[in-house]
Amino acid sequence: MSKSKILIIEDERSLSEILSYNLANEGFEVLTASDGIDGLRRAQNALPDLIVLDLMLPGIDGLQICRQLRSDPKTQGIRILMLTAKAEEVDEIVGFNMGADDYVAKPFKIKPLISRIKALLRRPSAEQSSSEVISVAGIEVDRTHHTAKLDGQEMQLTPTEFKMLWTMMRRPGRPYSRNELLDNARGEDANALERTIDVHVRSLRQKLGDKGHLVETVRGIGYRFKAE
């Protein structure tokens, strides 16, 4: 079985070397880049399975790289774990809006980071999650027929609840900001939805019954569907 390929785009040499060493010991093929321009080029040429991407980089920053990768059909399915020294909420939200799959603030411990990387690699990529029917943990969502089932029984979801559930289930474990969920539920009264987004989530959890816990609150960001 081929090794998963990981690209580290990090300008702090000591951190890049530590990450490379530990990931190689875990059996990954590791590539590195020390600035944004070289990192973007390597991502486009090597097509890694996952990128560990620093937010603040010389050349072009991590958010610009994220945006360009997500806009290119060839690279839009690459999983991205973003690193940053900034802890402000806005950085987390902007990072996810640009398409990052996970977010880790510095400083961090290596073993938990590697566990996060392995969890990301187990998830389906955005390309793999493009099916019109998604089934996770007994919850089935069919976008074509606009139906949702819980253990085989059809649920009565509002259009907003359906779109929120579909969005989160496409990429389990990925946090979504409230703004992202709003964007994906467009067509509704956006102003009313913004004021009541948490109410929609509570209603969705109730309709999911004992599986309502799978819709998790991510403090300071929004919500995600739990990856199991």
PDB file of C-alpha atoms in Angstrom:
ATOM      1  CA  MET A   1       0.000   0.000   0.000  1.00  0.00           C
ATOM      2  CA  SER A   2       1.394   3.410  -0.965  1.00  0.00           C
ATOM      3  CA  LYS A   3       2.313   5.917   1.703  1.00  0.00           C
ATOM      4  CA  SER A   4       0.151   8.964   2.278  1.00  0.00           C
ATOM      5  CA  LYS A   5       1.985  12.048   1.060  1.00  0.00           C
ATOM      6  CA  ILE A   6       2.117  15.089   3.354  1.00  0.00           C
ATOM      7  CA  LEU A   7       3.389  18.527   2.385  1.00  0.00           C
ATOM      8  CA  ILE A   8       4.563  20.827   5.192  1.00  0.00           C
ATOM      9  CA  ILE A   9       4.527  24.526   4.295  1.00  0.00           C
ATOM     10  CA  GLU A  10       6.225  26.188   7.257  1.00  0.00           C
ATOM     11  CA  ASP A  11       8.882  28.909   7.343  1.00  0.00           C
ATOM     12  CA  GLU A  12      10.112  28.100  10.863  1.00  0.00           C
ATOM     13  CA  ARG A  13      12.903  25.664  10.038  1.00  0.00           C
ATOM     14  CA  SER A  14      13.145  23.942  13.426  1.00  0.00           C
ATOM     15  CA  LEU A  15       9.401  23.260  13.525  1.00  0.00           C
ATOM     16  CA  SER A  16       9.389  21.998   9.942  1.00  0.00           C
ATOM     17  CA  GLU A  17      12.250  19.608  10.724  1.00  0.00           C
ATOM     18  CA  ILE A  18      10.542  18.278  13.867  1.00  0.00           C
ATOM     19  CA  LEU A  19       7.294  17.704  11.982  1.00  0.00           C
ATOM     20  CA  SER A  20       9.097  16.055   9.064  1.00  0.00           C
ATOM     21  CA  TYR A  21      11.035  13.718  11.348  1.00  0.00           C
ATOM     22  CA  ASN A  22       8.001  12.598  13.327  1.00  0.00           C
ATOM     23  CA  LEU A  23       5.726  12.189  10.314  1.00  0.00           C
ATOM     24  CA  ALA A  24       8.378  10.178   8.465  1.00  0.00           C
ATOM     25  CA  ASN A  25       8.678   7.931  11.533  1.00  0.00           C
ATOM     26  CA  GLU A  26       4.921   7.355  11.285  1.00  0.00           C
ATOM     27  CA  GLY A  27       5.384   6.060   7.754  1.00  0.00           C
ATOM     28  CA  PHE A  28       4.336   9.126   5.762  1.00  0.00           C
ATOM     29  CA  GLU A  29       6.085  10.456   2.691  1.00  0.00           C
ATOM     30  CA  VAL A  30       7.002  14.026   3.628  1.00  0.00           C
ATOM     31  CA  LEU A  31       7.680  17.052   1.429  1.00  0.00           C
ATOM     32  CA  THR A  32       8.530  20.521   2.722  1.00  0.00           C
ATOM     33  CA  ALA A  33       8.454  24.130   1.585  1.00  0.00           C
ATOM     34  CA  SER A  34       9.623  27.184   3.508  1.00  0.00           C
ATOM     35  CA  ASP A  35       7.636  29.927   1.776  1.00  0.00           C
ATOM     36  CA  GLY A  36       4.199  30.370   0.295  1.00  0.00           C
ATOM     37  CA  ILE A  37       5.172  30.563  -3.369  1.00  0.00           C
ATOM     38  CA  ASP A  38       7.248  27.376  -3.281  1.00  0.00           C
ATOM     39  CA  GLY A  39       4.595  25.686  -1.139  1.00  0.00           C
ATOM     40  CA  LEU A  40       1.823  26.430  -3.622  1.00  0.00           C
ATOM     41  CA  ARG A  41       3.974  25.192  -6.505  1.00  0.00           C
ATOM     42  CA  ARG A  42       4.801  21.952  -4.685  1.00  0.00           C
ATOM     43  CA  ALA A  43       1.152  21.393  -3.802  1.00  0.00           C
ATOM     44  CA  GLN A  44       0.106  21.828  -7.434  1.00  0.00           C
ATOM     45  CA  ASN A  45       2.859  19.549  -8.754  1.00  0.00           C
ATOM     46  CA  ALA A  46       3.025  16.832  -6.082  1.00  0.00           C
ATOM     47  CA  LEU A  47      -0.721  16.685  -5.245  1.00  0.00           C
ATOM     48  CA  PRO A  48      -0.209  15.553  -1.624  1.00  0.00           C
ATOM     49  CA  ASP A  49      -2.914  13.829   0.389  1.00  0.00           C
ATOM     50  CA  LEU A  50      -2.663  16.474   3.114  1.00  0.00           C
ATOM     51  CA  ILE A  51      -0.977  19.831   3.645  1.00  0.00           C
ATOM     52  CA  VAL A  52       0.191  21.164   7.006  1.00  0.00           C
ATOM     53  CA  LEU A  53      -0.061  24.862   6.221  1.00  0.00           C
ATOM     54  CA  ASP A  54       1.231  27.751   8.313  1.00  0.00           C
ATOM     55  CA  LEU A  55      -0.934  30.865   8.241  1.00  0.00           C
ATOM     56  CA  MET A  56       1.869  33.454   8.220  1.00  0.00           C
ATOM     57  CA  LEU A  57       4.346  32.771   5.414  1.00  0.00           C
ATOM     58  CA  PRO A  58       6.747  34.824   3.296  1.00  0.00           C
ATOM     59  CA  GLY A  59       5.718  35.278  -0.318  1.00  0.00           C
ATOM     60  CA  ILE A  60       2.011  34.523  -0.058  1.00  0.00           C
ATOM     61  CA  ASP A  61       0.229  33.644   3.171  1.00  0.00           C
ATOM     62  CA  GLY A  62      -1.623  30.488   4.099  1.00  0.00           C
ATOM     63  CA  LEU A  63      -5.076  31.900   3.426  1.00  0.00           C
ATOM     64  CA  GLN A  64      -4.128  32.840  -0.134  1.00  0.00           C
ATOM     65  CA  ILE A  65      -2.691  29.364  -0.688  1.00  0.00           C
ATOM     66  CA  CYS A  66      -5.861  27.816   0.716  1.00  0.00           C
ATOM     67  CA  ARG A  67      -8.028  29.937  -1.563  1.00  0.00           C
ATOM     68  CA  GLN A  68      -6.032  29.051  -4.677  1.00  0.00           C
ATOM     69  CA  LEU A  69      -5.988  25.327  -3.902  1.00  0.00           C
ATOM     70  CA  ARG A  70      -9.743  25.248  -3.312  1.00  0.00           C
ATOM     71  CA  SER A  71     -10.453  27.112  -6.559  1.00  0.00           C
ATOM     72  CA  ASP A  72      -8.497  24.616  -8.689  1.00  0.00           C
ATOM     73  CA  PRO A  73     -10.344  21.343  -9.495  1.00  0.00           C
ATOM     74  CA  LYS A  74      -7.005  19.515  -9.491  1.00  0.00           C
ATOM     75  CA  THR A  75      -6.189  20.486  -5.885  1.00  0.00           C
ATOM     76  CA  GLN A  76      -9.543  21.267  -4.268  1.00  0.00           C
ATOM     77  CA  GLY A  77      -9.797  17.828  -2.645  1.00  0.00           C
ATOM     78  CA  ILE A  78      -6.469  18.061  -0.771  1.00  0.00           C
ATOM     79  CA  ARG A  79      -6.993  18.051   2.995  1.00  0.00           C
ATOM     80  CA  ILE A  80      -5.547  21.114   4.741  1.00  0.00           C
ATOM     81  CA  LEU A  81      -4.556  21.465   8.392  1.00  0.00           C
ATOM     82  CA  MET A  82      -3.752  25.083   9.179  1.00  0.00           C
ATOM     83  CA  LEU A  83      -1.200  26.184  11.787  1.00  0.00           C
ATOM     84  CA  THR A  84      -1.171  29.653  13.262  1.00  0.00           C
ATOM     85  CA  ALA A  85       0.238  31.606  16.168  1.00  0.00           C
ATOM     86  CA  LYS A  86      -2.871  33.799  16.157  1.00  0.00           C
ATOM     87  CA  ALA A  87      -5.596  32.748  18.544  1.00  0.00           C
ATOM     88  CA  GLU A  88      -8.215  35.372  17.711  1.00  0.00           C
ATOM     89  CA  GLU A  89     -11.593  34.005  16.736  1.00  0.00           C
ATOM     90  CA  VAL A  90     -11.565  35.869  13.430  1.00  0.00           C
ATOM     91  CA  ASP A  91      -8.505  33.940  12.269  1.00  0.00           C
ATOM     92  CA  GLU A  92     -10.229  30.638  12.968  1.00  0.00           C
ATOM     93  CA  ILE A  93     -13.374  31.639  11.104  1.00  0.00           C
ATOM     94  CA  VAL A  94     -11.536  33.148   8.137  1.00  0.00           C
ATOM     95  CA  GLY A  95      -9.321  30.073   7.959  1.00  0.00           C
ATOM     96  CA  PHE A  96     -12.287  27.737   7.694  1.00  0.00           C
ATOM     97  CA  ASN A  97     -14.038  30.038   5.228  1.00  0.00           C
ATOM     98  CA  MET A  98     -10.989  29.702   3.002  1.00  0.00           C
ATOM     99  CA  GLY A  99     -11.416  25.928   3.080  1.00  0.00           C
ATOM    100  CA  ALA A 100      -9.125  24.618   5.830  1.00  0.00           C
ATOM    101  CA  ASP A 101     -10.237  21.216   7.148  1.00  0.00           C
ATOM    102  CA  ASP A 102      -8.772  21.642  10.620  1.00  0.00           C
ATOM    103  CA  TYR A 103      -7.010  24.276  12.670  1.00  0.00           C
ATOM    104  CA  VAL A 104      -4.246  24.018  15.296  1.00  0.00           C
ATOM    105  CA  ALA A 105      -2.879  26.977  17.242  1.00  0.00           C
ATOM    106  CA  LYS A 106       0.791  27.139  18.204  1.00  0.00           C
ATOM    107  CA  PRO A 107       2.350  26.003  20.439  1.00  0.00           C
ATOM    108  CA  PHE A 108       1.152  22.410  20.153  1.00  0.00           C
ATOM    109  CA  LYS A 109       2.334  18.924  21.083  1.00  0.00           C
ATOM    110  CA  ILE A 110       3.501  16.679  18.268  1.00  0.00           C
ATOM    111  CA  LYS A 111       1.606  13.494  19.170  1.00  0.00           C
ATOM    112  CA  PRO A 112      -1.853  15.121  19.310  1.00  0.00           C
ATOM    113  CA  LEU A 113      -1.078  16.906  16.037  1.00  0.00           C
ATOM    114  CA  ILE A 114      -0.177  13.623  14.354  1.00  0.00           C
ATOM    115  CA  SER A 115      -3.419  12.133  15.679  1.00  0.00           C
ATOM    116  CA  ARG A 116      -5.319  15.029  14.074  1.00  0.00           C
ATOM    117  CA  ILE A 117      -3.488  14.417  10.795  1.00  0.00           C
ATOM    118  CA  LYS A 118      -4.345  10.712  10.845  1.00  0.00           C
ATOM    119  CA  ALA A 119      -7.985  11.535  11.582  1.00  0.00           C
ATOM    120  CA  LEU A 120      -8.078  13.940   8.637  1.00  0.00           C
ATOM    121  CA  LEU A 121      -6.628  11.316   6.319  1.00  0.00           C
ATOM    122  CA  ARG A 122      -9.338   8.864   7.377  1.00  0.00           C
ATOM    123  CA  ARG A 123     -12.059  11.295   6.351  1.00  0.00           C
ATOM    124  CA  PRO A 124     -13.356  11.381   2.799  1.00  0.00           C
ATOM    125  CA  SER A 125     -11.953  14.289   0.840  1.00  0.00           C
ATOM    126  CA  ALA A 126     -14.207  16.940  -0.672  1.00  0.00           C
ATOM    127  CA  GLU A 127     -14.058  15.097  -4.002  1.00  0.00           C
ATOM    128  CA  GLN A 128     -14.926  11.769  -2.391  1.00  0.00           C
ATOM    129  CA  SER A 129     -17.840  13.433  -0.598  1.00  0.00           C
ATOM    130  CA  SER A 130     -19.515  14.668  -3.794  1.00  0.00           C
ATOM    131  CA  SER A 131     -22.100  11.863  -3.903  1.00  0.00           C
ATOM    132  CA  GLU A 132     -25.757  12.883  -3.910  1.00  0.00           C
ATOM    133  CA  VAL A 133     -26.450  10.452  -1.043  1.00  0.00           C
ATOM    134  CA  ILE A 134     -24.492  10.488   2.218  1.00  0.00           C
ATOM    135  CA  SER A 135     -24.960   7.891   4.945  1.00  0.00           C
ATOM    136  CA  VAL A 136     -23.197   8.159   8.301  1.00  0.00           C
ATOM    137  CA  ALA A 137     -24.057   6.454  11.612  1.00  0.00           C
ATOM    138  CA  GLY A 138     -27.551   5.487  10.475  1.00  0.00           C
ATOM    139  CA  ILE A 139     -28.328   8.968   9.143  1.00  0.00           C
ATOM    140  CA  GLU A 140     -28.934   9.117   5.385  1.00  0.00           C
ATOM    141  CA  VAL A 141     -29.283  12.352   3.446  1.00  0.00           C
ATOM    142  CA  ASP A 142     -30.326  12.298  -0.222  1.00  0.00           C
ATOM    143  CA  ARG A 143     -29.792  15.662  -1.892  1.00  0.00           C
ATOM    144  CA  THR A 144     -31.443  14.669  -5.180  1.00  0.00           C
ATOM    145  CA  HIS A 145     -34.749  13.705  -3.570  1.00  0.00           C
ATOM    146  CA  HIS A 146     -34.330  16.124  -0.659  1.00  0.00           C
ATOM    147  CA  THR A 147     -34.970  13.419   1.941  1.00  0.00           C
ATOM    148  CA  ALA A 148     -33.299  12.562   5.232  1.00  0.00           C
ATOM    149  CA  LYS A 149     -33.683   9.279   7.108  1.00  0.00           C
ATOM    150  CA  LEU A 150     -32.763   8.218  10.624  1.00  0.00           C
ATOM    151  CA  ASP A 151     -32.344   4.448  10.975  1.00  0.00           C
ATOM    152  CA  GLY A 152     -34.487   4.003   7.870  1.00  0.00           C
ATOM    153  CA  GLN A 153     -37.293   6.300   9.018  1.00  0.00           C
ATOM    154  CA  GLU A 154     -37.819   9.543   7.128  1.00  0.00           C
ATOM    155  CA  MET A 155     -37.291  12.718   9.151  1.00  0.00           C
ATOM    156  CA  GLN A 156     -39.322  15.860   8.668  1.00  0.00           C
ATOM    157  CA  LEU A 157     -36.660  18.536   8.315  1.00  0.00           C
ATOM    158  CA  THR A 158     -37.142  22.147   7.344  1.00  0.00           C
ATOM    159  CA  PRO A 159     -35.210  23.310   4.244  1.00  0.00           C
ATOM    160  CA  THR A 160     -32.705  25.078   6.489  1.00  0.00           C
ATOM    161  CA  GLU A 161     -32.181  22.019   8.697  1.00  0.00           C
ATOM    162  CA  PHE A 162     -31.739  19.812   5.640  1.00  0.00           C
ATOM    163  CA  LYS A 163     -29.116  22.097   4.083  1.00  0.00           C
ATOM    164  CA  MET A 164     -27.233  22.428   7.365  1.00  0.00           C
ATOM    165  CA  LEU A 165     -27.182  18.662   7.893  1.00  0.00           C
ATOM    166  CA  TRP A 166     -26.084  18.004   4.302  1.00  0.00           C
ATOM    167  CA  THR A 167     -23.297  20.578   4.552  1.00  0.00           C
ATOM    168  CA  MET A 168     -21.879  19.176   7.792  1.00  0.00           C
ATOM    169  CA  MET A 169     -22.214  15.508   6.821  1.00  0.00           C
ATOM    170  CA  ARG A 170     -20.303  16.030   3.573  1.00  0.00           C
ATOM    171  CA  ARG A 171     -17.130  16.515   5.596  1.00  0.00           C
ATOM    172  CA  PRO A 172     -17.472  14.957   9.062  1.00  0.00           C
ATOM    173  CA  GLY A 173     -15.252  16.544  11.683  1.00  0.00           C
ATOM    174  CA  ARG A 174     -14.747  19.789   9.772  1.00  0.00           C
ATOM    175  CA  PRO A 175     -15.953  22.807  11.756  1.00  0.00           C
ATOM    176  CA  TYR A 176     -18.249  25.254   9.972  1.00  0.00           C
ATOM    177  CA  SER A 177     -18.710  28.839  11.049  1.00  0.00           C
ATOM    178  CA  ARG A 178     -22.234  30.176  11.350  1.00  0.00           C
ATOM    179  CA  ASN A 179     -21.568  32.322   8.292  1.00  0.00           C
ATOM    180  CA  GLU A 180     -20.681  29.249   6.232  1.00  0.00           C
ATOM    181  CA  LEU A 181     -23.850  27.478   7.305  1.00  0.00           C
ATOM    182  CA  LEU A 182     -25.783  30.617   6.413  1.00  0.00           C
ATOM    183  CA  ASP A 183     -24.194  30.720   2.970  1.00  0.00           C
ATOM    184  CA  ASN A 184     -25.025  27.073   2.332  1.00  0.00           C
ATOM    185  CA  ALA A 185     -28.634  27.645   3.403  1.00  0.00           C
ATOM    186  CA  ARG A 186     -29.073  30.687   1.167  1.00  0.00           C
ATOM    187  CA  GLY A 187     -32.485  31.073  -0.353  1.00  0.00           C
ATOM    188  CA  GLU A 188     -33.937  31.449   3.133  1.00  0.00           C
ATOM    189  CA  ASP A 189     -34.477  34.772   4.890  1.00  0.00           C
ATOM    190  CA  ALA A 190     -30.789  35.331   5.660  1.00  0.00           C
ATOM    191  CA  ASN A 191     -31.365  37.961   8.333  1.00  0.00           C
ATOM    192  CA  ALA A 192     -33.865  35.829  10.210  1.00  0.00           C
ATOM    193  CA  LEU A 193     -31.638  32.781   9.868  1.00  0.00           C
ATOM    194  CA  GLU A 194     -28.631  34.611  11.276  1.00  0.00           C
ATOM    195  CA  ARG A 195     -30.592  35.519  14.385  1.00  0.00           C
ATOM    196  CA  THR A 196     -31.870  31.989  14.876  1.00  0.00           C
ATOM    197  CA  ILE A 197     -29.029  29.732  13.664  1.00  0.00           C
ATOM    198  CA  ASP A 198     -28.624  28.171  17.108  1.00  0.00           C
ATOM    199  CA  VAL A 199     -32.372  27.505  17.253  1.00  0.00           C
ATOM    200  CA  HIS A 200     -32.149  25.582  13.972  1.00  0.00           C
ATOM    201  CA  VAL A 201     -29.304  23.507  15.391  1.00  0.00           C
ATOM    202  CA  ARG A 202     -31.258  22.704  18.553  1.00  0.00           C
ATOM    203  CA  SER A 203     -34.241  21.639  16.467  1.00  0.00           C
ATOM    204  CA  LEU A 204     -32.047  19.473  14.245  1.00  0.00           C
ATOM    205  CA  ARG A 205     -30.504  17.772  17.270  1.00  0.00           C
ATOM    206  CA  GLN A 206     -33.952  17.018  18.680  1.00  0.00           C
ATOM    207  CA  LYS A 207     -35.047  15.428  15.409  1.00  0.00           C
ATOM    208  CA  LEU A 208     -31.891  13.298  15.378  1.00  0.00           C
ATOM    209  CA  GLY A 209     -32.882  11.871  18.771  1.00  0.00           C
ATOM    210  CA  ASP A 210     -30.135   9.886  20.476  1.00  0.00           C
ATOM    211  CA  LYS A 211     -27.818  10.802  17.588  1.00  0.00           C
ATOM    212  CA  GLY A 212     -28.248  14.516  18.126  1.00  0.00           C
ATOM    213  CA  HIS A 213     -24.880  14.594  19.897  1.00  0.00           C
ATOM    214  CA  LEU A 214     -23.237  14.019  16.507  1.00  0.00           C
ATOM    215  CA  VAL A 215     -23.905  17.692  15.733  1.00  0.00           C
ATOM    216  CA  GLU A 216     -21.218  19.209  17.931  1.00  0.00           C
ATOM    217  CA  THR A 217     -20.675  22.791  19.015  1.00  0.00           C
ATOM    218  CA  VAL A 218     -17.153  24.040  18.263  1.00  0.00           C
ATOM    219  CA  ARG A 219     -16.492  26.827  20.704  1.00  0.00           C
ATOM    220  CA  GLY A 220     -15.621  30.124  19.074  1.00  0.00           C
ATOM    221  CA  ILE A 221     -16.318  28.806  15.574  1.00  0.00           C
ATOM    222  CA  GLY A 222     -19.700  27.160  15.018  1.00  0.00           C
ATOM    223  CA  TYR A 223     -20.714  23.543  14.481  1.00  0.00           C
ATOM    224  CA  ARG A 224     -19.546  20.265  12.973  1.00  0.00           C
ATOM    225  CA  PHE A 225     -20.819  16.747  12.395  1.00  0.00           C
ATOM    226  CA  LYS A 226     -18.797  14.411  14.594  1.00  0.00           C
ATOM    227  CA  ALA A 227     -16.395  12.114  12.746  1.00  0.00           C
ATOM    228  CA  GLU A 228     -16.715   8.581  14.087  1.00  0.00           C
TER     229      GLU A 228
END
